[in-house]
Amino acid sequence: MADVLKRYMKVITDGANTAVMPAAASTKTVLSVMICNVHASTDVTFDLYAYDGSTDHAILNNQSLPAQSTFIWDSKLIFEGNSEYLKVDPSAAVTGIHVVTTYLDQT
């Protein structure tokens, strides 16, 4: 079994519920998720979900993300199924919500 440290980067501009890591074809352990609101004046909130292939499971709900600020989640999450992954759902479309997810890919 090999462990490879990886990152996944995504810019969300449309306020849509968006995957912020690839689906787990192998065991993936999320180490951190950094979510940055780069807009100069618009505050937003966001939800963070673990998706199991059919259902969103809330991890964070209505988390505040003021303009020009960053939220860091650094608790470990494990994804094992082929269609399991992490999603971010911002409350509004802004110039950009930048997300960086770091994870350990265990194959």
PDB file of C-alpha atoms in Angstrom:
ATOM      1  CA  MET A   1       0.000   0.000   0.000  1.00  0.00           C
ATOM      2  CA  ALA A   2       1.388   3.402  -1.035  1.00  0.00           C
ATOM      3  CA  ASP A   3       0.573   6.724   0.612  1.00  0.00           C
ATOM      4  CA  VAL A   4       0.850   9.810  -1.591  1.00  0.00           C
ATOM      5  CA  LEU A   5       0.241  13.347  -0.332  1.00  0.00           C
ATOM      6  CA  LYS A   6      -1.877  15.294  -2.837  1.00  0.00           C
ATOM      7  CA  ARG A   7      -3.775  18.551  -3.229  1.00  0.00           C
ATOM      8  CA  TYR A   8      -6.879  19.551  -5.167  1.00  0.00           C
ATOM      9  CA  MET A   9      -7.574  23.194  -6.058  1.00  0.00           C
ATOM     10  CA  LYS A  10     -10.883  24.656  -7.220  1.00  0.00           C
ATOM     11  CA  VAL A  11     -12.291  28.155  -7.807  1.00  0.00           C
ATOM     12  CA  ILE A  12     -16.057  28.435  -7.285  1.00  0.00           C
ATOM     13  CA  THR A  13     -17.578  31.433  -9.092  1.00  0.00           C
ATOM     14  CA  ASP A  14     -21.235  30.492  -9.554  1.00  0.00           C
ATOM     15  CA  GLY A  15     -22.364  29.728  -6.006  1.00  0.00           C
ATOM     16  CA  ALA A  16     -22.977  26.087  -6.951  1.00  0.00           C
ATOM     17  CA  ASN A  17     -22.543  22.989  -4.799  1.00  0.00           C
ATOM     18  CA  THR A  18     -19.049  21.937  -5.965  1.00  0.00           C
ATOM     19  CA  ALA A  19     -16.759  18.930  -5.445  1.00  0.00           C
ATOM     20  CA  VAL A  20     -13.499  20.014  -3.796  1.00  0.00           C
ATOM     21  CA  MET A  21     -11.677  16.695  -4.119  1.00  0.00           C
ATOM     22  CA  PRO A  22     -11.763  13.844  -6.631  1.00  0.00           C
ATOM     23  CA  ALA A  23     -14.080  10.904  -5.985  1.00  0.00           C
ATOM     24  CA  ALA A  24     -12.443   8.235  -3.858  1.00  0.00           C
ATOM     25  CA  ALA A  25     -11.342   5.345  -6.074  1.00  0.00           C
ATOM     26  CA  SER A  26      -9.003   4.471  -3.221  1.00  0.00           C
ATOM     27  CA  THR A  27      -9.006   5.430   0.444  1.00  0.00           C
ATOM     28  CA  LYS A  28      -8.465   9.178   0.769  1.00  0.00           C
ATOM     29  CA  THR A  29      -7.796  10.909   4.085  1.00  0.00           C
ATOM     30  CA  VAL A  30      -8.500  14.641   3.943  1.00  0.00           C
ATOM     31  CA  LEU A  31      -5.944  16.523   6.016  1.00  0.00           C
ATOM     32  CA  SER A  32      -7.137  20.106   5.518  1.00  0.00           C
ATOM     33  CA  VAL A  33      -9.520  22.275   3.523  1.00  0.00           C
ATOM     34  CA  MET A  34      -8.735  25.974   3.051  1.00  0.00           C
ATOM     35  CA  ILE A  35     -11.629  28.096   1.807  1.00  0.00           C
ATOM     36  CA  CYS A  36     -10.891  31.708   0.871  1.00  0.00           C
ATOM     37  CA  ASN A  37     -13.351  34.440  -0.101  1.00  0.00           C
ATOM     38  CA  VAL A  38     -11.325  36.716  -2.395  1.00  0.00           C
ATOM     39  CA  HIS A  39     -14.168  39.187  -2.999  1.00  0.00           C
ATOM     40  CA  ALA A  40     -13.373  42.705  -1.761  1.00  0.00           C
ATOM     41  CA  SER A  41     -16.708  43.414  -0.042  1.00  0.00           C
ATOM     42  CA  THR A  42     -19.207  40.512  -0.220  1.00  0.00           C
ATOM     43  CA  ASP A  43     -19.537  38.252   2.812  1.00  0.00           C
ATOM     44  CA  VAL A  44     -20.870  34.741   2.215  1.00  0.00           C
ATOM     45  CA  THR A  45     -21.638  31.614   4.170  1.00  0.00           C
ATOM     46  CA  PHE A  46     -20.946  28.074   3.043  1.00  0.00           C
ATOM     47  CA  ASP A  47     -21.803  24.472   3.830  1.00  0.00           C
ATOM     48  CA  LEU A  48     -19.235  21.673   3.782  1.00  0.00           C
ATOM     49  CA  TYR A  49     -20.564  18.194   2.956  1.00  0.00           C
ATOM     50  CA  ALA A  50     -19.274  14.654   2.772  1.00  0.00           C
ATOM     51  CA  TYR A  51     -21.029  13.025  -0.196  1.00  0.00           C
ATOM     52  CA  ASP A  52     -21.445   9.236  -0.077  1.00  0.00           C
ATOM     53  CA  GLY A  53     -22.669   8.689  -3.637  1.00  0.00           C
ATOM     54  CA  SER A  54     -26.318   9.476  -2.926  1.00  0.00           C
ATOM     55  CA  THR A  55     -26.594  11.792   0.090  1.00  0.00           C
ATOM     56  CA  ASP A  56     -24.899  14.963   1.330  1.00  0.00           C
ATOM     57  CA  HIS A  57     -23.843  14.644   4.987  1.00  0.00           C
ATOM     58  CA  ALA A  58     -23.346  18.041   6.643  1.00  0.00           C
ATOM     59  CA  ILE A  59     -19.991  18.720   8.270  1.00  0.00           C
ATOM     60  CA  LEU A  60     -20.339  22.504   8.501  1.00  0.00           C
ATOM     61  CA  ASN A  61     -23.612  24.377   8.068  1.00  0.00           C
ATOM     62  CA  ASN A  62     -23.955  28.084   7.346  1.00  0.00           C
ATOM     63  CA  GLN A  63     -20.292  28.792   8.191  1.00  0.00           C
ATOM     64  CA  SER A  64     -19.458  32.505   7.927  1.00  0.00           C
ATOM     65  CA  LEU A  65     -16.824  33.524   5.370  1.00  0.00           C
ATOM     66  CA  PRO A  66     -16.378  37.312   5.381  1.00  0.00           C
ATOM     67  CA  ALA A  67     -14.946  39.156   2.390  1.00  0.00           C
ATOM     68  CA  GLN A  68     -11.169  38.749   2.043  1.00  0.00           C
ATOM     69  CA  SER A  69     -10.965  36.031   4.688  1.00  0.00           C
ATOM     70  CA  THR A  70      -9.962  32.362   4.880  1.00  0.00           C
ATOM     71  CA  PHE A  71     -11.496  29.463   6.793  1.00  0.00           C
ATOM     72  CA  ILE A  72      -9.314  26.419   7.510  1.00  0.00           C
ATOM     73  CA  TRP A  73     -10.728  22.976   8.363  1.00  0.00           C
ATOM     74  CA  ASP A  74      -7.965  20.762   9.730  1.00  0.00           C
ATOM     75  CA  SER A  75      -9.780  17.729  11.146  1.00  0.00           C
ATOM     76  CA  LYS A  76      -9.226  14.473   9.298  1.00  0.00           C
ATOM     77  CA  LEU A  77     -11.990  12.939   7.164  1.00  0.00           C
ATOM     78  CA  ILE A  78     -11.808   9.527   5.493  1.00  0.00           C
ATOM     79  CA  PHE A  79     -13.439   8.626   2.164  1.00  0.00           C
ATOM     80  CA  GLU A  80     -13.464   4.995   0.995  1.00  0.00           C
ATOM     81  CA  GLY A  81     -16.181   4.388  -1.600  1.00  0.00           C
ATOM     82  CA  ASN A  82     -15.842   4.909  -5.349  1.00  0.00           C
ATOM     83  CA  SER A  83     -18.258   7.835  -5.383  1.00  0.00           C
ATOM     84  CA  GLU A  84     -17.440   9.466  -2.036  1.00  0.00           C
ATOM     85  CA  TYR A  85     -16.023  12.992  -1.982  1.00  0.00           C
ATOM     86  CA  LEU A  86     -16.103  16.400  -0.288  1.00  0.00           C
ATOM     87  CA  LYS A  87     -18.325  19.290  -1.450  1.00  0.00           C
ATOM     88  CA  VAL A  88     -18.574  23.017  -0.703  1.00  0.00           C
ATOM     89  CA  ASP A  89     -21.824  24.914  -1.234  1.00  0.00           C
ATOM     90  CA  PRO A  90     -21.462  28.733  -0.952  1.00  0.00           C
ATOM     91  CA  SER A  91     -24.536  30.842  -0.214  1.00  0.00           C
ATOM     92  CA  ALA A  92     -23.986  33.206  -3.144  1.00  0.00           C
ATOM     93  CA  ALA A  93     -22.114  33.620  -6.387  1.00  0.00           C
ATOM     94  CA  VAL A  94     -19.149  35.926  -5.788  1.00  0.00           C
ATOM     95  CA  THR A  95     -16.027  36.758  -7.765  1.00  0.00           C
ATOM     96  CA  GLY A  96     -14.334  33.711  -6.325  1.00  0.00           C
ATOM     97  CA  ILE A  97     -14.281  31.239  -3.525  1.00  0.00           C
ATOM     98  CA  HIS A  98     -10.882  29.552  -3.710  1.00  0.00           C
ATOM     99  CA  VAL A  99     -10.603  26.082  -2.187  1.00  0.00           C
ATOM    100  CA  VAL A 100      -7.475  24.010  -1.581  1.00  0.00           C
ATOM    101  CA  THR A 101      -7.916  20.491  -0.222  1.00  0.00           C
ATOM    102  CA  THR A 102      -4.911  18.466   0.924  1.00  0.00           C
ATOM    103  CA  TYR A 103      -5.300  14.730   1.295  1.00  0.00           C
ATOM    104  CA  LEU A 104      -3.450  11.459   1.606  1.00  0.00           C
ATOM    105  CA  ASP A 105      -4.205   9.054  -1.256  1.00  0.00           C
ATOM    106  CA  GLN A 106      -3.805   5.497   0.031  1.00  0.00           C
ATOM    107  CA  THR A 107      -3.645   2.916  -2.741  1.00  0.00           C
TER     108      THR A 107
END
